[in-house]
Coordinates of C-alpha atoms and ligand atoms in Angstrom, one line a residue:
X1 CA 110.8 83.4 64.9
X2 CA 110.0 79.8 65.4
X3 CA 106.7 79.6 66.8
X4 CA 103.4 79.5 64.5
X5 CA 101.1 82.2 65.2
X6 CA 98.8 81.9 62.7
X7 CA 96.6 79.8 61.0
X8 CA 95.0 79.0 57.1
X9 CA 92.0 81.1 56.2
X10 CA 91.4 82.8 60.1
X11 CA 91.2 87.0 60.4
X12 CA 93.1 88.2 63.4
X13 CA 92.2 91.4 65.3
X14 CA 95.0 92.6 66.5
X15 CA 95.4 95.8 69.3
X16 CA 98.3 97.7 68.3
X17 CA 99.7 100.2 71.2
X18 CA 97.9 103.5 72.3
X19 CA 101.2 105.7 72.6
X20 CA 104.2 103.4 74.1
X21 CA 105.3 101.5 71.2
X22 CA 106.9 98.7 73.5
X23 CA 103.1 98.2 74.5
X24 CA 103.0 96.1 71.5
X25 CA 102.4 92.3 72.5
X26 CA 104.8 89.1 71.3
X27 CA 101.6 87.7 69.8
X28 CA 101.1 90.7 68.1
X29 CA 104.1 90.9 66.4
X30 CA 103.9 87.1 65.6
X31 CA 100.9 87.3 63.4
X32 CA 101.7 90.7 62.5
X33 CA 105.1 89.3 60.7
X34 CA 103.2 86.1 59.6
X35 CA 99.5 86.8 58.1
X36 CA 99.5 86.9 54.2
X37 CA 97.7 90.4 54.3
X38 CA 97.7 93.4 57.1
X39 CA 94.5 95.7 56.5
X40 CA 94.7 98.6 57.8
X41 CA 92.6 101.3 59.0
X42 CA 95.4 103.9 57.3
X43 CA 98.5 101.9 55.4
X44 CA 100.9 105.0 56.0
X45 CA 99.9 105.0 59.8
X46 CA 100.8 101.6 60.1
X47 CA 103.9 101.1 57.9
X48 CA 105.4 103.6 60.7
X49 CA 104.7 100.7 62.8
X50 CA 105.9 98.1 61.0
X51 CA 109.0 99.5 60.3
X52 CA 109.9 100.1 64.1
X53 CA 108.7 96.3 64.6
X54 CA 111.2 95.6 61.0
X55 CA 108.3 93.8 59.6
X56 CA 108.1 93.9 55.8
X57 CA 104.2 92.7 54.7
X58 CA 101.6 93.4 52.5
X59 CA 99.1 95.9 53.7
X60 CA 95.2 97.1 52.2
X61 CA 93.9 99.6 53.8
X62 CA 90.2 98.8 55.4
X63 CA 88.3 101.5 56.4
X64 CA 84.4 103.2 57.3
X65 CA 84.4 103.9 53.7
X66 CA 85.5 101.1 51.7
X67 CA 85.0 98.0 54.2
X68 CA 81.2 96.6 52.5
X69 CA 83.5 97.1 48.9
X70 CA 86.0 95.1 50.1
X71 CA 84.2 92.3 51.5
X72 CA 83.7 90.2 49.0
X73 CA 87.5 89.9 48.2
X74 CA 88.7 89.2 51.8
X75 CA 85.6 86.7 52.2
X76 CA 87.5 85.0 49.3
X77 CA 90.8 85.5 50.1
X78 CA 90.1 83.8 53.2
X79 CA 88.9 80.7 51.6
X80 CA 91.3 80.3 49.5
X81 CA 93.5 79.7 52.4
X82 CA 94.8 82.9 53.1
X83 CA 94.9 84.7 56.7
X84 CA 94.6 88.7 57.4
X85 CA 95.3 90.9 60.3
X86 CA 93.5 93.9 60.8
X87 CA 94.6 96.8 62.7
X88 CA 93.6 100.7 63.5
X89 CA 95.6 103.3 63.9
X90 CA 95.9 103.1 67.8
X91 CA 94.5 100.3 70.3
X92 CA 91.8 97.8 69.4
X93 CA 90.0 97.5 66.7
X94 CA 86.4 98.3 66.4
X95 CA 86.4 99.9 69.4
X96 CA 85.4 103.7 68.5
X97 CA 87.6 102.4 64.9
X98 CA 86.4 100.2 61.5
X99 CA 85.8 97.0 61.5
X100 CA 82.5 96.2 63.0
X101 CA 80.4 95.3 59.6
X102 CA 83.6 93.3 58.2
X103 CA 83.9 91.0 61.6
X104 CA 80.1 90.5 61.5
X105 CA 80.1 90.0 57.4
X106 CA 82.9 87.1 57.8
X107 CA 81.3 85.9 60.9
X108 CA 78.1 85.6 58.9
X109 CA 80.1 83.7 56.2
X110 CA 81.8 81.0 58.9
X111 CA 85.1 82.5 58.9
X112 CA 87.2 82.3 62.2
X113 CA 88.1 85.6 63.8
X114 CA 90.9 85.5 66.8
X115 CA 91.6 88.7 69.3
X116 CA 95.0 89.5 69.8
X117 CA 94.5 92.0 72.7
X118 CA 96.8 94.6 73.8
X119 CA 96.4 98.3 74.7
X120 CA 92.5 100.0 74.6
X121 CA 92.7 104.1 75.6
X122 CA 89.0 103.2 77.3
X123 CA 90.3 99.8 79.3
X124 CA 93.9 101.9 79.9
X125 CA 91.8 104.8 81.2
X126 CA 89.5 103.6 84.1
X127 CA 92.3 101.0 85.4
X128 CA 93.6 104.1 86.8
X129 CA 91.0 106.1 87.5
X130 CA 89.9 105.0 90.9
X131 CA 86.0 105.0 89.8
X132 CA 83.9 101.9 90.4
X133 CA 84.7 99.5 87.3
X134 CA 82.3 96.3 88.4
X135 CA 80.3 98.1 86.1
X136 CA 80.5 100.4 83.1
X137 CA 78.9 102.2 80.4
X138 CA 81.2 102.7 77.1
X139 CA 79.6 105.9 75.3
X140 CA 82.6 106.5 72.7
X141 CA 82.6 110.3 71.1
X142 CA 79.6 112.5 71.9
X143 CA 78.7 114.6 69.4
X144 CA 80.5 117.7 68.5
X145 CA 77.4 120.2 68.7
X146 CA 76.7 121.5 71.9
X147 CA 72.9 120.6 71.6
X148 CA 73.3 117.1 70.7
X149 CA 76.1 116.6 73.0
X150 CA 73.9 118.0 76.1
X151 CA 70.9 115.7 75.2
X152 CA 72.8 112.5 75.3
X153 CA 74.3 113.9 78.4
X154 CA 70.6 114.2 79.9
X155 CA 69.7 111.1 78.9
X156 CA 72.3 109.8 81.1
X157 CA 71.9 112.1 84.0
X158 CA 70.5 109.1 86.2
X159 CA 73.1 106.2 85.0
X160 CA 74.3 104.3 88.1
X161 CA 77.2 103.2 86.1
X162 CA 80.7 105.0 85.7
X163 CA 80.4 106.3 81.6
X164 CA 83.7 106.0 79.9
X165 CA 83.8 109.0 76.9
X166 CA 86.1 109.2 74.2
X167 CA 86.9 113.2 73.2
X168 CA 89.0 115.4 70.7
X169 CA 91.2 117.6 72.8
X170 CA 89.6 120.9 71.0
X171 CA 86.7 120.4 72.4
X172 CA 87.1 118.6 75.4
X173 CA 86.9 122.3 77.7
X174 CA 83.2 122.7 75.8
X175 CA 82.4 118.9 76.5
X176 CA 83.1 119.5 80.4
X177 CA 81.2 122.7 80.2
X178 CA 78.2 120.6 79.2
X179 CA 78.9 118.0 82.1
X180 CA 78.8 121.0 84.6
X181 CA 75.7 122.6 83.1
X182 CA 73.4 119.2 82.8
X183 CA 74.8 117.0 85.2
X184 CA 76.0 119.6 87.9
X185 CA 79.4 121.0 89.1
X186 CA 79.5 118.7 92.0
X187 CA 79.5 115.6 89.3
X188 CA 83.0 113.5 89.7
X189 CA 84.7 113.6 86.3
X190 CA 88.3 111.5 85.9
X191 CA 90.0 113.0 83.0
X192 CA 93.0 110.3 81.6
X193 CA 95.4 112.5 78.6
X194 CA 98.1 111.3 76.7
X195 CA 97.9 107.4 78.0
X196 CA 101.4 105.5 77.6
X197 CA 103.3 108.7 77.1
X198 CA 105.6 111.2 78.2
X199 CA 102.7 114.2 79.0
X200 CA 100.1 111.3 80.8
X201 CA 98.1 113.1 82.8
X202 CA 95.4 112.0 85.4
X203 CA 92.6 114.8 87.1
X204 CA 90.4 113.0 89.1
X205 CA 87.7 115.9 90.9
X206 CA 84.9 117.5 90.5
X207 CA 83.4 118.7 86.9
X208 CA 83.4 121.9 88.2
X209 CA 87.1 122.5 88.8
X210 CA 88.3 120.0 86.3
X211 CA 86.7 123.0 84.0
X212 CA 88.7 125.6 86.0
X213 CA 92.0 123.6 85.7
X214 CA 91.4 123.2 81.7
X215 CA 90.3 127.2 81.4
X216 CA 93.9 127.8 83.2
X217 CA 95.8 125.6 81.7
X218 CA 95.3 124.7 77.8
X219 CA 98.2 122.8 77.6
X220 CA 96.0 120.2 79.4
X221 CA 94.2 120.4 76.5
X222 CA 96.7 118.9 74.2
X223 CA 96.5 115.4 72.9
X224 CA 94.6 112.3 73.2
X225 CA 92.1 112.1 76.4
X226 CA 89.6 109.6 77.5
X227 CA 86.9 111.6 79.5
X228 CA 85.1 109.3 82.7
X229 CA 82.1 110.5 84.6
X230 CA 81.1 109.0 88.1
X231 CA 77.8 107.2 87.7
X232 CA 74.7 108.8 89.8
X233 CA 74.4 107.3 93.5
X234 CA 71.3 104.8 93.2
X235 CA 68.4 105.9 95.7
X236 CA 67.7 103.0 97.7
X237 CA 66.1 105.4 100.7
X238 CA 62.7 104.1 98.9
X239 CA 62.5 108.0 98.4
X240 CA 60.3 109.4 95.5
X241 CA 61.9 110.3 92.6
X242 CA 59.3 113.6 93.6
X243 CA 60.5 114.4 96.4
X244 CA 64.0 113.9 95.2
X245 CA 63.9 116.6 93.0
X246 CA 61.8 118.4 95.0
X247 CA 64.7 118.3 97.9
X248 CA 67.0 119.2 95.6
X249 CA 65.2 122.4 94.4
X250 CA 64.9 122.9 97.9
X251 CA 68.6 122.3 98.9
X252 CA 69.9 124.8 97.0
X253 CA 68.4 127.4 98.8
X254 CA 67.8 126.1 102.0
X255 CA 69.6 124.7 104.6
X256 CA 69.2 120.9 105.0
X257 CA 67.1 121.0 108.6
X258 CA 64.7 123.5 106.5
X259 CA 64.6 122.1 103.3
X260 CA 63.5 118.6 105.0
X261 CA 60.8 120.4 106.9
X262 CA 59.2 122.0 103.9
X263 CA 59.3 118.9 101.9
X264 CA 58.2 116.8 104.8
X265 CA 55.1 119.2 104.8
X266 CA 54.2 118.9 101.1
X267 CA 54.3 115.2 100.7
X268 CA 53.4 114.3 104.5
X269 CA 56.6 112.2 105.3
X270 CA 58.4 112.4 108.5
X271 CA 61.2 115.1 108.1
X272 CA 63.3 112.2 110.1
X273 CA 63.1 109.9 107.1
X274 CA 64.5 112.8 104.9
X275 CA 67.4 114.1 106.9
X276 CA 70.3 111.5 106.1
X277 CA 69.0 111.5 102.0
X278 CA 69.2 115.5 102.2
X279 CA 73.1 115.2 103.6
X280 CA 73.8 112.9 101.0
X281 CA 72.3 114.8 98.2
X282 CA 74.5 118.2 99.5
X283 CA 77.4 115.8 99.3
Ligands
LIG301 N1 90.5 101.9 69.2 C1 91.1 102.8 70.1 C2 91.2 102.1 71.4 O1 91.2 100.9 71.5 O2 91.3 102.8 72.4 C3 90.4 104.1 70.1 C4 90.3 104.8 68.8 S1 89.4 106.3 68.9 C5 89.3 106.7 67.1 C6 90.6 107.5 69.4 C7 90.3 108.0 70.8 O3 90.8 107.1 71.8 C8 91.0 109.4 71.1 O4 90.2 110.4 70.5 C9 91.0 109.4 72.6 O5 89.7 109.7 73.1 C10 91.3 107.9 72.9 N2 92.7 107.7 73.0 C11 93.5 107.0 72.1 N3 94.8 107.0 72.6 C12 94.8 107.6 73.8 C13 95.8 107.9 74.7 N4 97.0 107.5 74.5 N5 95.4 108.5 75.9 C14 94.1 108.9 76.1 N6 93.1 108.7 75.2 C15 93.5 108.0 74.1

């Protein structure tokens, strides 16, 4: 390899692939093979990696635990001259992975850090998803607890944007369960498994029967899956957000015509005005 990919005294963050090992970029492999030091967020994870790419280099593992005790030393290795990669298991770095107080603890200290993108399971997921991407929300893991997990989920019930989720296939069925009880059935959930290999799987529909199709088939439930929930129309009628929810309560026990005329009644609004909202709200 001719080319110089790296240069004295830089850190590199470098993506590594999600599944597909040819996902790996020629960049990547250039500072992987070239950097004095590769940290890593597991050193037997990587080697794997390393010895498909027949790249012999020094590796440190650099993780949650141990990255404020190792600071210090790759502050002054990198002074000295020195340049490090640092990788995570799968995709980029930082991103739901270690790194974050290292980057800003060097970038504090003047060091330069350089991206070497490549694969992200989040990025990966909602290019194929078909849900409005202009703009997102990145929530990585919810929590595992059912009650800490449905709160977050409530405090996101009106979010405009599409929410991109990170779960753990055992408890992805329970996480969808929480989506149908807080957010509603009808919600449009995008469910993206196995990314980059041979069981990649994309369910786009509602949460309600993305549940069902989990519940009857638990080999769906295998793997690595990247969970993405349609943001909440935005109410631009100039409609309350009272007699919203009021229409709603009213919806699902009326039929539109009716549940228009009550509200109209309440709040002393022309039914008219309510009619097209009240269709779109059944939708
Ligand atoms: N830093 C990584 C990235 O850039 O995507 C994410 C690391 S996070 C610890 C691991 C989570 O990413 C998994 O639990 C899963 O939600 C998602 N993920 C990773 N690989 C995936 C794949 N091939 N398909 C779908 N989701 C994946």
């Amino acid at each position: 390899m001719s080319q110089n990919f790296v240069e004295a005294g830089q850190l590199y963050i470098v993506a590594t692939p999600i599944g597909n090992l040819a996902d790996i970029t020629e960049r990547a492999i250039g500072v992987l093979s070239q950097v004095d030091l590769i940290a890593c967020e597991d050193t037997r994870h990587t080697q794997r990696l390393l010895n498909h790419l027949a790249i012999s280099n020094k590796t440190i593992s650099l993780h949650d635990h141990n990255e404020r005790q190792r600071q210090d030393y790759f502050l002054e290795l990198l002074r000295s001259g020195q340049s490090i990669a640092l990788v995570s298991d799968a995709g980029t770095p930082l991103i739901s992975d270690p790194g974050f107080h290292i980057v800003s603890f060097l970038r504090e200290h003047d060091i330069v850090i350089v991206p070497v993108p490549g694969a992200c399971a989040a990025i990966s997921a909602l290019s194929v998803a078909g849900l409005p991407t202009d703009r997102f929300t990145f929530e990585g893991f919810l929590p595992s607890k059912s009650g800490a997990r449905q709160k977050i989920l409530a405090e996101l019930a009106d979010e405009s944007r599409t929410m991109v989720f990170y779960d753990a296939p055992r408890r992805a069925i329970d996480t969808v369960a929480d989506i149908v009880e807080v957010l509603g059935g009808d919600r449009h959930v995008v469910m993206a498994r196995e990314l980059t290999k041979t069981f990649e799987t994309v369910y786009s529909d509602s949460a309600e029967n993305l549940h069902q199709w989990l519940s009857e088939d638990p080999n769906q439930l295998k793997g690595e899956m990247v969970l993405m929930i349609a943001g909440k129309p935005k109410n631009t009628t100039g409609i309350s957000p009272e007699i919203t929810k009021a229409l709603e309560i009213l919806l699902e026990e009326l039929p539109p015509k009716k549940a228009c005329a009550v509200a109209a009644k309440i709040y002393g609004v022309k039914k008219n005005t309510l009619y097209d909202f009240a269709l779109s709200l059944k939708r």
